[in-house]
Every structure is written in C-alpha cells, then in structure tokens.
C-alpha cells in the first residue's frame, strides 16, 4: 500500500475529501454505529495515516502486513477479538485493501 493510494481514496492532510471513497466509508461507518466514527476503526485509522503519510511505516505494504509492525499488532488484536479471524470490513482488512 502506498500513501498515494490513501490520498487518492480521499484521506488527506486537510481531512476527508467530499465525494470520495473516504467519505463513503465514513458515512457507512457512522450509520452502522448510529452516528459516530470510532477511534481505531477503518475510517479513523486511514485518516490518521493519510494526514501523516505513514501507511508504509505503519507496516501496511504492497506485499502484505509487515511482521512486528503496528499493522501486525492491529491485525492480531482484531483476530483475537473475533475468535481468530479477521472480519471483512474490519480495520486491518480495510486499511490493507486501500
């Protein structure tokens, strides 16, 4: 994954771009949680990375998630909380797919 992909999806240093994939994700996440976007969720995580330009340094790479990285910690925590699997649409899978 590249920082450019995250920016192109609408996660930028000035916020989420109107009419973008990012704004669609934010809207869907807010509806699913009755109005809010949770810290640590897919939208918040991608926005943080887009603002900082830190996708690769977080361990989300084009060849997968780097061992021992923040990304691998996120994936492990998510798997534990879901009985061993990574849910489709979860934070790790959403961030890695961008």
PDB file of N, CA and C in Angstrom:
ATOM      1  N   UNK A   1       0.838  -1.163   0.000  1.00  0.00           N
ATOM      2  CA  UNK A   1       0.000   0.000   0.000  1.00  0.00           C
ATOM      3  C   UNK A   1       0.886   1.230   0.000  1.00  0.00           C
ATOM      4  N   UNK A   2       0.459   2.231  -0.701  1.00  0.00           N
ATOM      5  CA  UNK A   2       1.232   3.463  -0.785  1.00  0.00           C
ATOM      6  C   UNK A   2       0.440   4.620  -0.206  1.00  0.00           C
ATOM      7  N   UNK A   3       1.160   5.599   0.319  1.00  0.00           N
ATOM      8  CA  UNK A   3       0.498   6.797   0.821  1.00  0.00           C
ATOM      9  C   UNK A   3      -0.343   7.444  -0.274  1.00  0.00           C
ATOM     10  N   UNK A   4       0.125   7.361  -1.512  1.00  0.00           N
ATOM     11  CA  UNK A   4      -0.609   7.933  -2.639  1.00  0.00           C
ATOM     12  C   UNK A   4      -1.996   7.291  -2.776  1.00  0.00           C
ATOM     13  N   UNK A   5      -2.084   5.983  -2.581  1.00  0.00           N
ATOM     14  CA  UNK A   5      -3.385   5.306  -2.665  1.00  0.00           C
ATOM     15  C   UNK A   5      -4.342   5.826  -1.607  1.00  0.00           C
ATOM     16  N   UNK A   6      -3.821   6.043  -0.402  1.00  0.00           N
ATOM     17  CA  UNK A   6      -4.652   6.540   0.697  1.00  0.00           C
ATOM     18  C   UNK A   6      -5.145   7.943   0.376  1.00  0.00           C
ATOM     19  N   UNK A   7      -4.250   8.795  -0.116  1.00  0.00           N
ATOM     20  CA  UNK A   7      -4.655  10.157  -0.509  1.00  0.00           C
ATOM     21  C   UNK A   7      -5.665  10.108  -1.654  1.00  0.00           C
ATOM     22  N   UNK A   8      -5.422   9.247  -2.647  1.00  0.00           N
ATOM     23  CA  UNK A   8      -6.337   9.144  -3.787  1.00  0.00           C
ATOM     24  C   UNK A   8      -7.724   8.658  -3.373  1.00  0.00           C
ATOM     25  N   UNK A   9      -7.779   7.887  -2.290  1.00  0.00           N
ATOM     26  CA  UNK A   9      -9.071   7.421  -1.779  1.00  0.00           C
ATOM     27  C   UNK A   9      -9.808   8.533  -1.028  1.00  0.00           C
ATOM     28  N   UNK A  10      -9.100   9.647  -0.752  1.00  0.00           N
ATOM     29  CA  UNK A  10      -9.745  10.787  -0.114  1.00  0.00           C
ATOM     30  C   UNK A  10      -9.335  11.046   1.321  1.00  0.00           C
ATOM     31  N   UNK A  11      -8.349  10.318   1.815  1.00  0.00           N
ATOM     32  CA  UNK A  11      -7.832  10.533   3.166  1.00  0.00           C
ATOM     33  C   UNK A  11      -6.625  11.455   3.050  1.00  0.00           C
ATOM     34  N   UNK A  12      -6.803  12.746   3.352  1.00  0.00           N
ATOM     35  CA  UNK A  12      -5.747  13.726   3.110  1.00  0.00           C
ATOM     36  C   UNK A  12      -5.359  14.470   4.378  1.00  0.00           C
ATOM     37  N   UNK A  13      -4.293  15.234   4.271  1.00  0.00           N
ATOM     38  CA  UNK A  13      -3.821  16.008   5.428  1.00  0.00           C
ATOM     39  C   UNK A  13      -4.806  17.107   5.808  1.00  0.00           C
ATOM     40  N   UNK A  14      -5.685  17.489   4.908  1.00  0.00           N
ATOM     41  CA  UNK A  14      -6.687  18.511   5.227  1.00  0.00           C
ATOM     42  C   UNK A  14      -8.053  17.915   5.547  1.00  0.00           C
ATOM     43  N   UNK A  15      -8.121  16.598   5.679  1.00  0.00           N
ATOM     44  CA  UNK A  15      -9.375  15.936   6.035  1.00  0.00           C
ATOM     45  C   UNK A  15      -9.863  15.013   4.937  1.00  0.00           C
ATOM     46  N   UNK A  16     -11.051  14.506   5.116  1.00  0.00           N
ATOM     47  CA  UNK A  16     -11.650  13.579   4.152  1.00  0.00           C
ATOM     48  C   UNK A  16     -12.265  14.374   3.003  1.00  0.00           C
ATOM     49  N   UNK A  17     -11.925  13.980   1.781  1.00  0.00           N
ATOM     50  CA  UNK A  17     -12.393  14.683   0.587  1.00  0.00           C
ATOM     51  C   UNK A  17     -13.857  14.370   0.291  1.00  0.00           C
ATOM     52  N   UNK A  18     -14.593  15.402  -0.011  1.00  0.00           N
ATOM     53  CA  UNK A  18     -16.015  15.282  -0.350  1.00  0.00           C
ATOM     54  C   UNK A  18     -16.182  14.418  -1.608  1.00  0.00           C
ATOM     55  N   UNK A  19     -17.160  13.503  -1.584  1.00  0.00           N
ATOM     56  CA  UNK A  19     -17.465  12.674  -2.740  1.00  0.00           C
ATOM     57  C   UNK A  19     -16.473  11.546  -3.007  1.00  0.00           C
ATOM     58  N   UNK A  20     -15.591  11.275  -2.083  1.00  0.00           N
ATOM     59  CA  UNK A  20     -14.539  10.268  -2.269  1.00  0.00           C
ATOM     60  C   UNK A  20     -14.927   8.927  -1.646  1.00  0.00           C
ATOM     61  N   UNK A  21     -14.094   7.926  -1.907  1.00  0.00           N
ATOM     62  CA  UNK A  21     -14.246   6.638  -1.241  1.00  0.00           C
ATOM     63  C   UNK A  21     -14.196   6.841   0.278  1.00  0.00           C
ATOM     64  N   UNK A  22     -13.308   7.723   0.726  1.00  0.00           N
ATOM     65  CA  UNK A  22     -13.175   8.004   2.157  1.00  0.00           C
ATOM     66  C   UNK A  22     -14.490   8.532   2.742  1.00  0.00           C
ATOM     67  N   UNK A  23     -15.143   9.440   2.038  1.00  0.00           N
ATOM     68  CA  UNK A  23     -16.400   9.991   2.561  1.00  0.00           C
ATOM     69  C   UNK A  23     -17.498   8.934   2.572  1.00  0.00           C
ATOM     70  N   UNK A  24     -17.480   8.035   1.598  1.00  0.00           N
ATOM     71  CA  UNK A  24     -18.439   6.938   1.583  1.00  0.00           C
ATOM     72  C   UNK A  24     -18.209   5.986   2.764  1.00  0.00           C
ATOM     73  N   UNK A  25     -16.934   5.658   3.018  1.00  0.00           N
ATOM     74  CA  UNK A  25     -16.608   4.794   4.160  1.00  0.00           C
ATOM     75  C   UNK A  25     -17.044   5.441   5.465  1.00  0.00           C
ATOM     76  N   UNK A  26     -16.769   6.741   5.601  1.00  0.00           N
ATOM     77  CA  UNK A  26     -17.112   7.452   6.820  1.00  0.00           C
ATOM     78  C   UNK A  26     -18.629   7.446   7.026  1.00  0.00           C
ATOM     79  N   UNK A  27     -19.365   7.670   5.970  1.00  0.00           N
ATOM     80  CA  UNK A  27     -20.825   7.681   6.044  1.00  0.00           C
ATOM     81  C   UNK A  27     -21.368   6.310   6.440  1.00  0.00           C
ATOM     82  N   UNK A  28     -20.866   5.261   5.814  1.00  0.00           N
ATOM     83  CA  UNK A  28     -21.324   3.905   6.139  1.00  0.00           C
ATOM     84  C   UNK A  28     -20.979   3.527   7.573  1.00  0.00           C
ATOM     85  N   UNK A  29     -19.775   3.875   8.015  1.00  0.00           N
ATOM     86  CA  UNK A  29     -19.353   3.554   9.380  1.00  0.00           C
ATOM     87  C   UNK A  29     -20.193   4.321  10.401  1.00  0.00           C
ATOM     88  N   UNK A  30     -20.494   5.578  10.104  1.00  0.00           N
ATOM     89  CA  UNK A  30     -21.312   6.389  11.010  1.00  0.00           C
ATOM     90  C   UNK A  30     -22.732   5.832  11.109  1.00  0.00           C
ATOM     91  N   UNK A  31     -23.316   5.436   9.979  1.00  0.00           N
ATOM     92  CA  UNK A  31     -24.668   4.849  10.006  1.00  0.00           C
ATOM     93  C   UNK A  31     -24.685   3.549  10.799  1.00  0.00           C
ATOM     94  N   UNK A  32     -23.668   2.725  10.604  1.00  0.00           N
ATOM     95  CA  UNK A  32     -23.607   1.428  11.292  1.00  0.00           C
ATOM     96  C   UNK A  32     -23.469   1.581  12.802  1.00  0.00           C
ATOM     97  N   UNK A  33     -22.871   2.682  13.233  1.00  0.00           N
ATOM     98  CA  UNK A  33     -22.681   2.876  14.676  1.00  0.00           C
ATOM     99  C   UNK A  33     -23.599   3.968  15.229  1.00  0.00           C
ATOM    100  N   UNK A  34     -24.687   4.210  14.555  1.00  0.00           N
ATOM    101  CA  UNK A  34     -25.687   5.201  14.954  1.00  0.00           C
ATOM    102  C   UNK A  34     -25.123   6.607  15.120  1.00  0.00           C
ATOM    103  N   UNK A  35     -24.290   7.021  14.178  1.00  0.00           N
ATOM    104  CA  UNK A  35     -23.898   8.414  14.116  1.00  0.00           C
ATOM    105  C   UNK A  35     -22.458   8.770  14.376  1.00  0.00           C
ATOM    106  N   UNK A  36     -21.624   7.842  14.755  1.00  0.00           N
ATOM    107  CA  UNK A  36     -20.239   8.201  15.045  1.00  0.00           C
ATOM    108  C   UNK A  36     -19.250   7.339  14.300  1.00  0.00           C
ATOM    109  N   UNK A  37     -18.043   7.838  14.192  1.00  0.00           N
ATOM    110  CA  UNK A  37     -16.935   7.084  13.622  1.00  0.00           C
ATOM    111  C   UNK A  37     -15.976   6.814  14.768  1.00  0.00           C
ATOM    112  N   UNK A  38     -15.772   5.558  15.079  1.00  0.00           N
ATOM    113  CA  UNK A  38     -14.997   5.177  16.250  1.00  0.00           C
ATOM    114  C   UNK A  38     -13.493   5.317  16.049  1.00  0.00           C
ATOM    115  N   UNK A  39     -12.835   5.805  17.077  1.00  0.00           N
ATOM    116  CA  UNK A  39     -11.379   5.864  17.087  1.00  0.00           C
ATOM    117  C   UNK A  39     -10.837   4.447  16.944  1.00  0.00           C
ATOM    118  N   UNK A  40      -9.877   4.272  16.080  1.00  0.00           N
ATOM    119  CA  UNK A  40      -9.307   2.947  15.855  1.00  0.00           C
ATOM    120  C   UNK A  40     -10.019   2.145  14.791  1.00  0.00           C
ATOM    121  N   UNK A  41     -11.149   2.651  14.287  1.00  0.00           N
ATOM    122  CA  UNK A  41     -11.869   1.967  13.216  1.00  0.00           C
ATOM    123  C   UNK A  41     -11.217   2.243  11.870  1.00  0.00           C
ATOM    124  N   UNK A  42     -11.740   1.638  10.800  1.00  0.00           N
ATOM    125  CA  UNK A  42     -11.129   1.794   9.482  1.00  0.00           C
ATOM    126  C   UNK A  42     -11.005   3.244   9.025  1.00  0.00           C
ATOM    127  N   UNK A  43     -12.076   4.023   9.160  1.00  0.00           N
ATOM    128  CA  UNK A  43     -12.041   5.406   8.688  1.00  0.00           C
ATOM    129  C   UNK A  43     -11.042   6.240   9.475  1.00  0.00           C
ATOM    130  N   UNK A  44     -11.089   6.147  10.795  1.00  0.00           N
ATOM    131  CA  UNK A  44     -10.171   6.933  11.631  1.00  0.00           C
ATOM    132  C   UNK A  44      -8.725   6.533  11.397  1.00  0.00           C
ATOM    133  N   UNK A  45      -8.474   5.241  11.255  1.00  0.00           N
ATOM    134  CA  UNK A  45      -7.107   4.764  11.034  1.00  0.00           C
ATOM    135  C   UNK A  45      -6.568   5.251   9.695  1.00  0.00           C
ATOM    136  N   UNK A  46      -7.369   5.122   8.646  1.00  0.00           N
ATOM    137  CA  UNK A  46      -6.927   5.586   7.330  1.00  0.00           C
ATOM    138  C   UNK A  46      -6.744   7.096   7.303  1.00  0.00           C
ATOM    139  N   UNK A  47      -7.626   7.839   7.981  1.00  0.00           N
ATOM    140  CA  UNK A  47      -7.479   9.292   8.002  1.00  0.00           C
ATOM    141  C   UNK A  47      -6.198   9.702   8.719  1.00  0.00           C
ATOM    142  N   UNK A  48      -5.897   9.027   9.817  1.00  0.00           N
ATOM    143  CA  UNK A  48      -4.648   9.315  10.536  1.00  0.00           C
ATOM    144  C   UNK A  48      -3.438   9.069   9.628  1.00  0.00           C
ATOM    145  N   UNK A  49      -3.466   7.951   8.918  1.00  0.00           N
ATOM    146  CA  UNK A  49      -2.354   7.614   8.026  1.00  0.00           C
ATOM    147  C   UNK A  49      -2.279   8.578   6.848  1.00  0.00           C
ATOM    148  N   UNK A  50      -3.423   8.971   6.319  1.00  0.00           N
ATOM    149  CA  UNK A  50      -3.440   9.923   5.210  1.00  0.00           C
ATOM    150  C   UNK A  50      -2.911  11.280   5.621  1.00  0.00           C
ATOM    151  N   UNK A  51      -3.259  11.709   6.819  1.00  0.00           N
ATOM    152  CA  UNK A  51      -2.793  13.008   7.310  1.00  0.00           C
ATOM    153  C   UNK A  51      -1.292  13.011   7.561  1.00  0.00           C
ATOM    154  N   UNK A  52      -0.772  11.879   8.028  1.00  0.00           N
ATOM    155  CA  UNK A  52       0.650  11.783   8.362  1.00  0.00           C
ATOM    156  C   UNK A  52       1.514  11.234   7.223  1.00  0.00           C
ATOM    157  N   UNK A  53       0.880  10.620   6.232  1.00  0.00           N
ATOM    158  CA  UNK A  53       1.656   9.956   5.178  1.00  0.00           C
ATOM    159  C   UNK A  53       2.441   8.787   5.728  1.00  0.00           C
ATOM    160  N   UNK A  54       1.781   7.967   6.554  1.00  0.00           N
ATOM    161  CA  UNK A  54       2.509   6.939   7.305  1.00  0.00           C
ATOM    162  C   UNK A  54       2.047   5.508   7.055  1.00  0.00           C
ATOM    163  N   UNK A  55       1.453   5.230   5.906  1.00  0.00           N
ATOM    164  CA  UNK A  55       0.945   3.875   5.695  1.00  0.00           C
ATOM    165  C   UNK A  55       2.054   2.841   5.694  1.00  0.00           C
ATOM    166  N   UNK A  56       3.088   3.091   4.928  1.00  0.00           N
ATOM    167  CA  UNK A  56       4.166   2.102   4.816  1.00  0.00           C
ATOM    168  C   UNK A  56       4.913   1.945   6.139  1.00  0.00           C
ATOM    169  N   UNK A  57       5.195   3.046   6.818  1.00  0.00           N
ATOM    170  CA  UNK A  57       5.931   2.958   8.084  1.00  0.00           C
ATOM    171  C   UNK A  57       5.098   2.294   9.177  1.00  0.00           C
ATOM    172  N   UNK A  58       3.775   2.224   8.993  1.00  0.00           N
ATOM    173  CA  UNK A  58       2.911   1.537   9.956  1.00  0.00           C
ATOM    174  C   UNK A  58       2.890   0.031   9.731  1.00  0.00           C
ATOM    175  N   UNK A  59       3.433  -0.424   8.601  1.00  0.00           N
ATOM    176  CA  UNK A  59       3.505  -1.852   8.322  1.00  0.00           C
ATOM    177  C   UNK A  59       2.522  -2.353   7.289  1.00  0.00           C
ATOM    178  N   UNK A  60       1.710  -1.472   6.720  1.00  0.00           N
ATOM    179  CA  UNK A  60       0.808  -1.852   5.634  1.00  0.00           C
ATOM    180  C   UNK A  60       1.570  -1.622   4.342  1.00  0.00           C
ATOM    181  N   UNK A  61       1.973  -2.697   3.671  1.00  0.00           N
ATOM    182  CA  UNK A  61       2.790  -2.575   2.461  1.00  0.00           C
ATOM    183  C   UNK A  61       2.101  -3.260   1.290  1.00  0.00           C
ATOM    184  N   UNK A  62       2.604  -3.014   0.098  1.00  0.00           N
ATOM    185  CA  UNK A  62       2.022  -3.628  -1.096  1.00  0.00           C
ATOM    186  C   UNK A  62       2.189  -5.136  -1.112  1.00  0.00           C
ATOM    187  N   UNK A  63       3.130  -5.659  -0.338  1.00  0.00           N
ATOM    188  CA  UNK A  63       3.323  -7.112  -0.291  1.00  0.00           C
ATOM    189  C   UNK A  63       2.703  -7.748   0.957  1.00  0.00           C
ATOM    190  N   UNK A  64       1.953  -6.969   1.706  1.00  0.00           N
ATOM    191  CA  UNK A  64       1.269  -7.508   2.884  1.00  0.00           C
ATOM    192  C   UNK A  64       1.617  -6.743   4.140  1.00  0.00           C
ATOM    193  N   UNK A  65       1.220  -7.285   5.262  1.00  0.00           N
ATOM    194  CA  UNK A  65       1.462  -6.652   6.556  1.00  0.00           C
ATOM    195  C   UNK A  65       2.814  -7.106   7.088  1.00  0.00           C
ATOM    196  N   UNK A  66       3.639  -6.143   7.489  1.00  0.00           N
ATOM    197  CA  UNK A  66       4.991  -6.435   7.978  1.00  0.00           C
ATOM    198  C   UNK A  66       4.966  -7.011   9.389  1.00  0.00           C
ATOM    199  N   UNK A  67       5.744  -8.046   9.587  1.00  0.00           N
ATOM    200  CA  UNK A  67       5.874  -8.686  10.892  1.00  0.00           C
ATOM    201  C   UNK A  67       6.412  -7.697  11.924  1.00  0.00           C
ATOM    202  N   UNK A  68       5.831  -7.705  13.112  1.00  0.00           N
ATOM    203  CA  UNK A  68       6.302  -6.860  14.202  1.00  0.00           C
ATOM    204  C   UNK A  68       5.907  -5.400  14.103  1.00  0.00           C
ATOM    205  N   UNK A  69       5.082  -5.045  13.138  1.00  0.00           N
ATOM    206  CA  UNK A  69       4.703  -3.647  12.908  1.00  0.00           C
ATOM    207  C   UNK A  69       3.419  -3.285  13.647  1.00  0.00           C
ATOM    208  N   UNK A  70       3.078  -2.005  13.610  1.00  0.00           N
ATOM    209  CA  UNK A  70       1.794  -1.549  14.153  1.00  0.00           C
ATOM    210  C   UNK A  70       0.652  -2.274  13.447  1.00  0.00           C
ATOM    211  N   UNK A  71       0.797  -2.469  12.137  1.00  0.00           N
ATOM    212  CA  UNK A  71      -0.228  -3.167  11.367  1.00  0.00           C
ATOM    213  C   UNK A  71      -0.426  -4.596  11.867  1.00  0.00           C
ATOM    214  N   UNK A  72       0.668  -5.293  12.161  1.00  0.00           N
ATOM    215  CA  UNK A  72       0.536  -6.679  12.632  1.00  0.00           C
ATOM    216  C   UNK A  72      -0.088  -6.717  14.025  1.00  0.00           C
ATOM    217  N   UNK A  73       0.205  -5.728  14.849  1.00  0.00           N
ATOM    218  CA  UNK A  73      -0.428  -5.654  16.172  1.00  0.00           C
ATOM    219  C   UNK A  73      -1.926  -5.422  16.035  1.00  0.00           C
ATOM    220  N   UNK A  74      -2.314  -4.532  15.121  1.00  0.00           N
ATOM    221  CA  UNK A  74      -3.736  -4.271  14.872  1.00  0.00           C
ATOM    222  C   UNK A  74      -4.432  -5.539  14.392  1.00  0.00           C
ATOM    223  N   UNK A  75      -3.799  -6.244  13.451  1.00  0.00           N
ATOM    224  CA  UNK A  75      -4.388  -7.456  12.900  1.00  0.00           C
ATOM    225  C   UNK A  75      -4.533  -8.531  13.972  1.00  0.00           C
ATOM    226  N   UNK A  76      -3.531  -8.704  14.810  1.00  0.00           N
ATOM    227  CA  UNK A  76      -3.588  -9.707  15.883  1.00  0.00           C
ATOM    228  C   UNK A  76      -4.692  -9.392  16.883  1.00  0.00           C
ATOM    229  N   UNK A  77      -4.779  -8.126  17.275  1.00  0.00           N
ATOM    230  CA  UNK A  77      -5.812  -7.721  18.231  1.00  0.00           C
ATOM    231  C   UNK A  77      -7.204  -7.945  17.645  1.00  0.00           C
ATOM    232  N   UNK A  78      -7.366  -7.599  16.388  1.00  0.00           N
ATOM    233  CA  UNK A  78      -8.653  -7.779  15.725  1.00  0.00           C
ATOM    234  C   UNK A  78      -9.010  -9.264  15.612  1.00  0.00           C
ATOM    235  N   UNK A  79      -8.034 -10.101  15.286  1.00  0.00           N
ATOM    236  CA  UNK A  79      -8.275 -11.542  15.178  1.00  0.00           C
ATOM    237  C   UNK A  79      -8.683 -12.126  16.532  1.00  0.00           C
ATOM    238  N   UNK A  80      -7.988 -11.731  17.592  1.00  0.00           N
ATOM    239  CA  UNK A  80      -8.340 -12.226  18.934  1.00  0.00           C
ATOM    240  C   UNK A  80      -9.758 -11.836  19.318  1.00  0.00           C
ATOM    241  N   UNK A  81     -10.145 -10.618  19.011  1.00  0.00           N
ATOM    242  CA  UNK A  81     -11.477 -10.164  19.403  1.00  0.00           C
ATOM    243  C   UNK A  81     -12.585 -10.769  18.543  1.00  0.00           C
ATOM    244  N   UNK A  82     -12.221 -11.410  17.436  1.00  0.00           N
ATOM    245  CA  UNK A  82     -13.216 -12.054  16.563  1.00  0.00           C
ATOM    246  C   UNK A  82     -13.012 -13.565  16.491  1.00  0.00           C
ATOM    247  N   UNK A  83     -12.467 -14.137  17.516  1.00  0.00           N
ATOM    248  CA  UNK A  83     -12.341 -15.589  17.585  1.00  0.00           C
ATOM    249  C   UNK A  83     -11.312 -16.181  16.652  1.00  0.00           C
ATOM    250  N   UNK A  84     -10.334 -15.403  16.235  1.00  0.00           N
ATOM    251  CA  UNK A  84      -9.251 -15.938  15.418  1.00  0.00           C
ATOM    252  C   UNK A  84      -9.246 -15.513  13.969  1.00  0.00           C
ATOM    253  N   UNK A  85     -10.291 -14.864  13.517  1.00  0.00           N
ATOM    254  CA  UNK A  85     -10.337 -14.445  12.119  1.00  0.00           C
ATOM    255  C   UNK A  85     -10.382 -12.942  11.981  1.00  0.00           C
ATOM    256  N   UNK A  86     -10.019 -12.466  10.829  1.00  0.00           N
ATOM    257  CA  UNK A  86     -10.080 -11.043  10.518  1.00  0.00           C
ATOM    258  C   UNK A  86     -11.375 -10.800   9.749  1.00  0.00           C
ATOM    259  N   UNK A  87     -12.296 -10.017  10.306  1.00  0.00           N
ATOM    260  CA  UNK A  87     -13.579  -9.818   9.625  1.00  0.00           C
ATOM    261  C   UNK A  87     -13.461  -8.931   8.389  1.00  0.00           C
ATOM    262  N   UNK A  88     -14.218  -9.270   7.385  1.00  0.00           N
ATOM    263  CA  UNK A  88     -14.303  -8.431   6.195  1.00  0.00           C
ATOM    264  C   UNK A  88     -14.855  -7.078   6.632  1.00  0.00           C
ATOM    265  N   UNK A  89     -14.224  -6.015   6.193  1.00  0.00           N
ATOM    266  CA  UNK A  89     -14.659  -4.679   6.574  1.00  0.00           C
ATOM    267  C   UNK A  89     -14.088  -4.195   7.886  1.00  0.00           C
ATOM    268  N   UNK A  90     -13.277  -5.037   8.532  1.00  0.00           N
ATOM    269  CA  UNK A  90     -12.626  -4.629   9.766  1.00  0.00           C
ATOM    270  C   UNK A  90     -11.488  -3.664   9.470  1.00  0.00           C
ATOM    271  N   UNK A  91     -10.871  -3.150  10.513  1.00  0.00           N
ATOM    272  CA  UNK A  91      -9.827  -2.147  10.339  1.00  0.00           C
ATOM    273  C   UNK A  91      -8.638  -2.684   9.540  1.00  0.00           C
ATOM    274  N   UNK A  92      -8.071  -3.810   9.943  1.00  0.00           N
ATOM    275  CA  UNK A  92      -6.882  -4.332   9.264  1.00  0.00           C
ATOM    276  C   UNK A  92      -7.158  -4.632   7.792  1.00  0.00           C
ATOM    277  N   UNK A  93      -8.264  -5.291   7.507  1.00  0.00           N
ATOM    278  CA  UNK A  93      -8.552  -5.643   6.108  1.00  0.00           C
ATOM    279  C   UNK A  93      -8.882  -4.418   5.277  1.00  0.00           C
ATOM    280  N   UNK A  94      -9.589  -3.447   5.853  1.00  0.00           N
ATOM    281  CA  UNK A  94      -9.921  -2.231   5.105  1.00  0.00           C
ATOM    282  C   UNK A  94      -8.682  -1.410   4.796  1.00  0.00           C
ATOM    283  N   UNK A  95      -7.830  -1.241   5.792  1.00  0.00           N
ATOM    284  CA  UNK A  95      -6.620  -0.441   5.595  1.00  0.00           C
ATOM    285  C   UNK A  95      -5.700  -1.137   4.589  1.00  0.00           C
ATOM    286  N   UNK A  96      -5.519  -2.439   4.714  1.00  0.00           N
ATOM    287  CA  UNK A  96      -4.641  -3.165   3.806  1.00  0.00           C
ATOM    288  C   UNK A  96      -5.162  -3.141   2.366  1.00  0.00           C
ATOM    289  N   UNK A  97      -6.475  -3.095   2.189  1.00  0.00           N
ATOM    290  CA  UNK A  97      -7.047  -3.160   0.845  1.00  0.00           C
ATOM    291  C   UNK A  97      -6.906  -1.858   0.055  1.00  0.00           C
ATOM    292  N   UNK A  98      -6.644  -0.759   0.736  1.00  0.00           N
ATOM    293  CA  UNK A  98      -6.552   0.541   0.035  1.00  0.00           C
ATOM    294  C   UNK A  98      -5.307   0.611  -0.735  1.00  0.00           C
TER     295      UNK A  98
END
